[in-house]
């Protein structure tokens, strides 16, 4: 079987037809719905997107998938997102996402020409919990509020921008995925807790050619009390030293084209009751004391 970061999928949902990206054209975006063929309700344990299977990776800037309920309504926000190099979203034990029988998947595709005609047939692999298993926690993935007012002067390096997102309820952060474009250099995530204590979680040396999601290990996944503010800081390099920079002579602002730039990030988490939150905090404290 084909290699997947999440292991062998129980279900693979593929674009219903090939998409051919011409040798030279503007970036283009399209929404394509695909039947899942799922005949019973199941809970998702892990999910991953793959372009291709041949050269699709060369032209797929991103693929953002969402579930469509049998009644035609969107459900659960973002299912999974892809940018070049992306691995897979693997949920912790006892956490998952419901996929109803008869669901469809909407593929939001962004394509970018590379000088020759390339055909893509992006697909999504899904690993389910065993039949009948209902996980305790329900996963959420969001494109949280981002720094969309970028001002990156020509030739400038280490241009900083900041974004903030408030957690409305107790949550466990499961995954963090930075997303910038060619001039992206670094992105850091930290928590500003309600008592104003600040804790940094990750700093990612960003590479547009290899974008991955950082899935936290169970014993270190951040526990965020309600009211915590997630602070994400991004830096861009618009200098000639950046090997990915298409033209350091140009000012760059926010935009969806590959030649524009972004300072975005995806957060995957699940909400927790006060009782569960305090219980896990106590368990973490006990482990630290023992070690």
CSV table of C-alpha atoms in Angstrom, one decimal:
chain,number,residue,atom,x,y,z
A,1,UNK,CA,0.0,0.0,0.0
A,2,UNK,CA,1.0,3.6,-0.5
A,3,UNK,CA,2.9,5.2,2.3
A,4,UNK,CA,0.8,7.5,4.6
A,5,UNK,CA,2.1,9.3,7.7
A,6,UNK,CA,-1.1,8.3,9.5
A,7,UNK,CA,-0.8,4.6,8.7
A,8,UNK,CA,-2.9,2.7,6.2
A,9,UNK,CA,-6.2,4.6,5.8
A,10,UNK,CA,-9.5,2.9,6.3
A,11,UNK,CA,-11.1,5.3,3.7
A,12,UNK,CA,-9.6,7.3,0.9
A,13,UNK,CA,-11.7,10.1,-0.7
A,14,UNK,CA,-10.4,11.4,-4.1
A,15,UNK,CA,-11.3,14.3,-6.2
A,16,UNK,CA,-14.0,13.1,-8.7
A,17,UNK,CA,-11.9,14.1,-11.7
A,18,UNK,CA,-8.4,15.1,-12.7
A,19,UNK,CA,-7.5,18.8,-12.6
A,20,UNK,CA,-5.0,20.0,-15.2
A,21,UNK,CA,-3.0,23.1,-14.3
A,22,UNK,CA,-1.8,24.9,-17.5
A,23,UNK,CA,1.9,25.8,-18.0
A,24,UNK,CA,1.3,29.5,-17.4
A,25,UNK,CA,-1.7,31.1,-15.7
A,26,UNK,CA,-2.7,33.1,-12.7
A,27,UNK,CA,-3.1,31.2,-9.4
A,28,UNK,CA,-6.6,29.8,-9.2
A,29,UNK,CA,-8.9,28.5,-6.5
A,30,UNK,CA,-11.8,26.1,-6.8
A,31,UNK,CA,-14.2,24.2,-4.5
A,32,UNK,CA,-14.9,20.6,-5.5
A,33,UNK,CA,-17.2,18.2,-3.6
A,34,UNK,CA,-16.5,14.5,-3.5
A,35,UNK,CA,-18.7,11.6,-2.3
A,36,UNK,CA,-17.2,9.7,0.6
A,37,UNK,CA,-19.1,6.5,0.1
A,38,UNK,CA,-19.4,6.1,3.9
A,39,UNK,CA,-22.3,4.0,4.8
A,40,UNK,CA,-22.3,4.3,8.6
A,41,UNK,CA,-21.4,6.9,11.2
A,42,UNK,CA,-17.7,6.7,12.2
A,43,UNK,CA,-15.3,8.7,14.3
A,44,UNK,CA,-12.1,9.9,12.8
A,45,UNK,CA,-8.8,9.1,14.5
A,46,UNK,CA,-6.4,10.5,12.0
A,47,UNK,CA,-6.5,12.3,8.6
A,48,UNK,CA,-4.1,13.3,5.9
A,49,UNK,CA,-4.2,15.0,2.5
A,50,UNK,CA,-2.0,13.9,-0.5
A,51,UNK,CA,-1.8,15.6,-3.9
A,52,UNK,CA,-0.9,13.6,-6.9
A,53,UNK,CA,-0.4,10.8,-7.1
A,54,UNK,CA,2.2,11.7,-9.7
A,55,UNK,CA,3.2,15.4,-10.0
A,56,UNK,CA,0.3,17.1,-8.2
A,57,UNK,CA,2.6,18.1,-5.4
A,58,UNK,CA,4.3,20.6,-7.8
A,59,UNK,CA,1.1,22.6,-8.4
A,60,UNK,CA,-1.0,22.3,-5.2
A,61,UNK,CA,-0.3,25.3,-3.1
A,62,UNK,CA,-2.9,24.2,-0.6
A,63,UNK,CA,-5.9,22.0,-0.1
A,64,UNK,CA,-8.3,22.7,2.7
A,65,UNK,CA,-11.0,20.0,3.3
A,66,UNK,CA,-14.2,20.3,5.2
A,67,UNK,CA,-17.0,17.8,5.9
A,68,UNK,CA,-20.5,18.3,4.3
A,69,UNK,CA,-23.3,16.6,6.2
A,70,UNK,CA,-25.9,14.4,4.3
A,71,UNK,CA,-28.3,17.4,4.5
A,72,UNK,CA,-25.8,19.5,2.6
A,73,UNK,CA,-24.7,21.7,5.5
A,74,UNK,CA,-21.0,22.2,6.5
A,75,UNK,CA,-20.1,20.5,9.7
A,76,UNK,CA,-17.2,20.8,12.2
A,77,UNK,CA,-15.2,23.6,10.5
A,78,UNK,CA,-11.9,22.5,8.9
A,79,UNK,CA,-11.4,18.8,8.6
A,80,UNK,CA,-7.7,19.0,7.5
A,81,UNK,CA,-5.4,21.3,5.5
A,82,UNK,CA,-2.4,20.6,3.3
A,83,UNK,CA,0.6,22.6,2.1
A,84,UNK,CA,3.7,21.1,0.5
A,85,UNK,CA,5.4,18.8,2.9
A,86,UNK,CA,2.5,18.4,5.3
A,87,UNK,CA,2.3,15.2,7.3
A,88,UNK,CA,-0.9,14.2,8.9
A,89,UNK,CA,-3.2,15.1,11.8
A,90,UNK,CA,-3.1,12.4,14.4
A,91,UNK,CA,-5.5,12.8,17.3
A,92,UNK,CA,-4.8,11.7,20.9
A,93,UNK,CA,-6.5,8.7,22.4
A,94,UNK,CA,-10.1,9.4,23.4
A,95,UNK,CA,-10.4,12.3,20.9
A,96,UNK,CA,-11.9,12.3,17.5
A,97,UNK,CA,-14.3,13.8,15.0
A,98,UNK,CA,-17.6,12.5,13.8
A,99,UNK,CA,-18.1,11.7,10.1
A,100,UNK,CA,-21.7,10.8,9.3
A,101,UNK,CA,-22.9,8.2,6.8
A,102,UNK,CA,-23.4,9.8,3.4
A,103,UNK,CA,-21.1,12.7,4.1
A,104,UNK,CA,-19.3,14.5,1.3
A,105,UNK,CA,-15.9,16.2,1.5
A,106,UNK,CA,-15.4,19.7,0.1
A,107,UNK,CA,-11.9,20.3,-1.3
A,108,UNK,CA,-10.9,23.9,-1.4
A,109,UNK,CA,-8.0,23.8,-3.9
A,110,UNK,CA,-5.4,26.5,-4.7
A,111,UNK,CA,-3.3,25.7,-7.8
A,112,UNK,CA,-0.1,27.5,-9.0
A,113,UNK,CA,1.4,27.0,-12.5
A,114,UNK,CA,5.0,25.8,-12.8
A,115,UNK,CA,5.9,26.2,-16.5
A,116,UNK,CA,4.4,22.9,-17.8
A,117,UNK,CA,1.0,21.3,-17.8
A,118,UNK,CA,0.6,19.2,-14.6
A,119,UNK,CA,-2.4,17.0,-13.7
A,120,UNK,CA,-3.5,16.6,-10.1
A,121,UNK,CA,-6.0,14.2,-8.3
A,122,UNK,CA,-5.7,15.2,-4.6
A,123,UNK,CA,-7.1,12.7,-2.1
A,124,UNK,CA,-7.7,12.4,1.6
A,125,UNK,CA,-6.9,9.4,3.8
A,126,UNK,CA,-8.9,8.8,6.9
A,127,UNK,CA,-8.2,6.3,9.8
A,128,UNK,CA,-11.3,5.6,12.0
A,129,UNK,CA,-11.8,4.4,15.5
A,130,UNK,CA,-13.1,0.8,15.7
A,131,UNK,CA,-16.9,0.5,14.9
A,132,UNK,CA,-19.0,1.5,17.9
A,133,UNK,CA,-16.3,3.5,19.7
A,134,UNK,CA,-17.3,7.0,20.6
A,135,UNK,CA,-14.3,9.1,21.8
A,136,UNK,CA,-14.8,11.3,24.8
A,137,UNK,CA,-13.5,14.5,23.3
A,138,UNK,CA,-14.4,16.1,19.9
A,139,UNK,CA,-11.6,17.7,17.9
A,140,UNK,CA,-11.7,21.2,16.4
A,141,UNK,CA,-9.3,22.6,13.8
A,142,UNK,CA,-9.4,26.4,13.1
A,143,UNK,CA,-7.5,28.9,11.0
A,144,UNK,CA,-7.3,31.2,14.0
A,145,UNK,CA,-7.2,35.1,13.7
A,146,UNK,CA,-4.0,36.0,11.8
A,147,UNK,CA,-1.8,38.9,10.9
A,148,UNK,CA,-3.4,39.9,7.6
A,149,UNK,CA,-2.1,43.5,7.5
A,150,UNK,CA,1.5,42.6,6.4
A,151,UNK,CA,3.9,45.3,5.4
A,152,UNK,CA,7.1,43.8,4.2
A,153,UNK,CA,9.5,46.3,2.6
A,154,UNK,CA,11.7,45.4,-0.4
A,155,UNK,CA,14.9,43.8,0.6
A,156,UNK,CA,14.0,43.7,4.3
A,157,UNK,CA,14.7,40.8,6.7
A,158,UNK,CA,13.2,39.9,10.0
A,159,UNK,CA,9.9,41.8,9.5
A,160,UNK,CA,7.7,40.9,12.4
A,161,UNK,CA,3.9,40.6,12.7
A,162,UNK,CA,1.7,39.4,15.6
A,163,UNK,CA,-1.6,37.6,15.9
A,164,UNK,CA,-3.8,36.7,18.9
A,165,UNK,CA,-6.6,34.3,19.6
A,166,UNK,CA,-8.6,33.8,22.8
A,167,UNK,CA,-9.5,30.3,24.0
A,168,UNK,CA,-13.2,30.5,25.1
A,169,UNK,CA,-13.1,27.3,27.2
A,170,UNK,CA,-10.6,25.0,28.8
A,171,UNK,CA,-8.7,23.2,26.0
A,172,UNK,CA,-5.9,20.8,25.2
A,173,UNK,CA,-3.8,22.0,22.2
A,174,UNK,CA,-3.1,19.0,20.0
A,175,UNK,CA,-1.5,20.4,16.9
A,176,UNK,CA,0.0,23.6,15.5
A,177,UNK,CA,0.7,24.3,11.8
A,178,UNK,CA,2.3,27.5,10.6
A,179,UNK,CA,1.4,28.7,7.1
A,180,UNK,CA,3.3,31.5,5.3
A,181,UNK,CA,4.6,31.8,1.7
A,182,UNK,CA,8.0,32.2,0.0
A,183,UNK,CA,9.2,34.9,2.4
A,184,UNK,CA,8.2,33.2,5.6
A,185,UNK,CA,11.2,32.7,7.9
A,186,UNK,CA,10.0,31.9,11.5
A,187,UNK,CA,6.9,31.5,13.5
A,188,UNK,CA,6.6,31.1,17.3
A,189,UNK,CA,3.6,30.3,19.4
A,190,UNK,CA,3.1,31.1,23.1
A,191,UNK,CA,0.3,31.2,25.7
A,192,UNK,CA,-0.6,34.3,27.7
A,193,UNK,CA,-2.5,32.7,30.6
A,194,UNK,CA,-5.4,34.5,32.5
A,195,UNK,CA,-2.9,35.3,35.4
A,196,UNK,CA,-0.6,37.0,32.8
A,197,UNK,CA,2.1,34.3,33.0
A,198,UNK,CA,3.6,33.7,29.5
A,199,UNK,CA,4.8,30.3,28.3
A,200,UNK,CA,6.4,29.7,24.9
A,201,UNK,CA,5.6,26.3,23.2
A,202,UNK,CA,7.3,26.3,19.8
A,203,UNK,CA,9.5,28.3,17.5
A,204,UNK,CA,9.5,26.9,13.9
A,205,UNK,CA,12.2,27.8,11.4
A,206,UNK,CA,9.8,28.0,8.5
A,207,UNK,CA,10.4,26.6,5.0
A,208,UNK,CA,7.8,27.1,2.3
A,209,UNK,CA,9.0,23.9,0.6
A,210,UNK,CA,8.4,21.8,3.7
A,211,UNK,CA,5.4,22.7,5.8
A,212,UNK,CA,4.3,20.3,8.5
A,213,UNK,CA,1.9,20.1,11.4
A,214,UNK,CA,3.4,19.8,14.9
A,215,UNK,CA,1.4,17.1,16.8
A,216,UNK,CA,2.1,17.4,20.5
A,217,UNK,CA,3.1,14.3,22.5
A,218,UNK,CA,0.4,13.4,25.0
A,219,UNK,CA,2.5,14.2,28.1
A,220,UNK,CA,3.4,17.7,26.9
A,221,UNK,CA,0.3,18.8,24.9
A,222,UNK,CA,-0.4,22.3,26.3
A,223,UNK,CA,-3.3,22.6,28.7
A,224,UNK,CA,-5.0,26.0,28.3
A,225,UNK,CA,-7.5,27.3,30.8
A,226,UNK,CA,-10.5,29.3,29.5
A,227,UNK,CA,-9.4,32.9,28.7
A,228,UNK,CA,-5.9,32.0,27.6
A,229,UNK,CA,-4.7,34.1,24.7
A,230,UNK,CA,-2.7,32.3,22.0
A,231,UNK,CA,0.0,34.7,20.7
A,232,UNK,CA,1.7,33.8,17.4
A,233,UNK,CA,4.7,35.9,16.2
A,234,UNK,CA,5.8,35.6,12.5
A,235,UNK,CA,8.9,36.9,10.8
A,236,UNK,CA,9.4,37.3,7.0
A,237,UNK,CA,12.6,37.6,5.0
A,238,UNK,CA,12.2,39.6,1.8
A,239,UNK,CA,16.0,39.9,1.2
A,240,UNK,CA,18.1,38.5,-1.6
A,241,UNK,CA,19.6,36.0,0.9
A,242,UNK,CA,16.2,34.1,1.0
A,243,UNK,CA,16.6,31.3,-1.6
A,244,UNK,CA,12.8,31.1,-2.0
A,245,UNK,CA,12.3,34.8,-2.6
A,246,UNK,CA,11.0,35.4,-6.2
A,247,UNK,CA,12.0,39.0,-6.3
A,248,UNK,CA,13.5,40.9,-3.3
A,249,UNK,CA,13.0,44.2,-5.1
A,250,UNK,CA,9.3,44.2,-4.5
A,251,UNK,CA,7.3,45.3,-1.5
A,252,UNK,CA,5.1,42.4,-0.3
A,253,UNK,CA,1.7,42.5,1.5
A,254,UNK,CA,-0.9,40.0,2.5
A,255,UNK,CA,-2.5,38.0,-0.3
A,256,UNK,CA,-3.6,34.5,-1.3
A,257,UNK,CA,-1.4,34.2,-4.4
A,258,UNK,CA,1.8,32.2,-4.0
A,259,UNK,CA,3.7,35.4,-4.9
A,260,UNK,CA,2.0,37.3,-2.0
A,261,UNK,CA,2.5,36.3,1.6
A,262,UNK,CA,0.7,35.3,4.8
A,263,UNK,CA,1.3,35.0,8.5
A,264,UNK,CA,-1.3,32.3,9.3
A,265,UNK,CA,-1.5,29.2,11.5
A,266,UNK,CA,-3.9,26.3,12.2
A,267,UNK,CA,-4.7,25.2,15.7
A,268,UNK,CA,-6.1,21.8,16.5
A,269,UNK,CA,-7.6,21.3,20.0
A,270,UNK,CA,-10.4,19.9,22.0
A,271,UNK,CA,-12.5,21.4,24.8
A,272,UNK,CA,-12.4,20.1,28.4
A,273,UNK,CA,-14.8,20.3,31.4
A,274,UNK,CA,-13.4,21.9,34.5
A,275,UNK,CA,-13.3,18.5,36.2
A,276,UNK,CA,-11.3,16.9,33.4
A,277,UNK,CA,-9.0,19.9,33.1
A,278,UNK,CA,-8.1,19.9,36.8
A,279,UNK,CA,-7.6,16.1,36.8
A,280,UNK,CA,-5.1,16.3,33.9
A,281,UNK,CA,-3.3,19.2,35.5
A,282,UNK,CA,-2.9,17.2,38.7
A,283,UNK,CA,-1.7,14.2,36.7
A,284,UNK,CA,0.9,16.3,34.9
A,285,UNK,CA,2.1,17.7,38.3
A,286,UNK,CA,2.4,14.2,39.7
A,287,UNK,CA,4.5,13.1,36.8
A,288,UNK,CA,6.8,16.1,37.1
A,289,UNK,CA,7.3,15.4,40.8
A,290,UNK,CA,8.1,11.8,40.2
A,291,UNK,CA,10.6,12.6,37.5
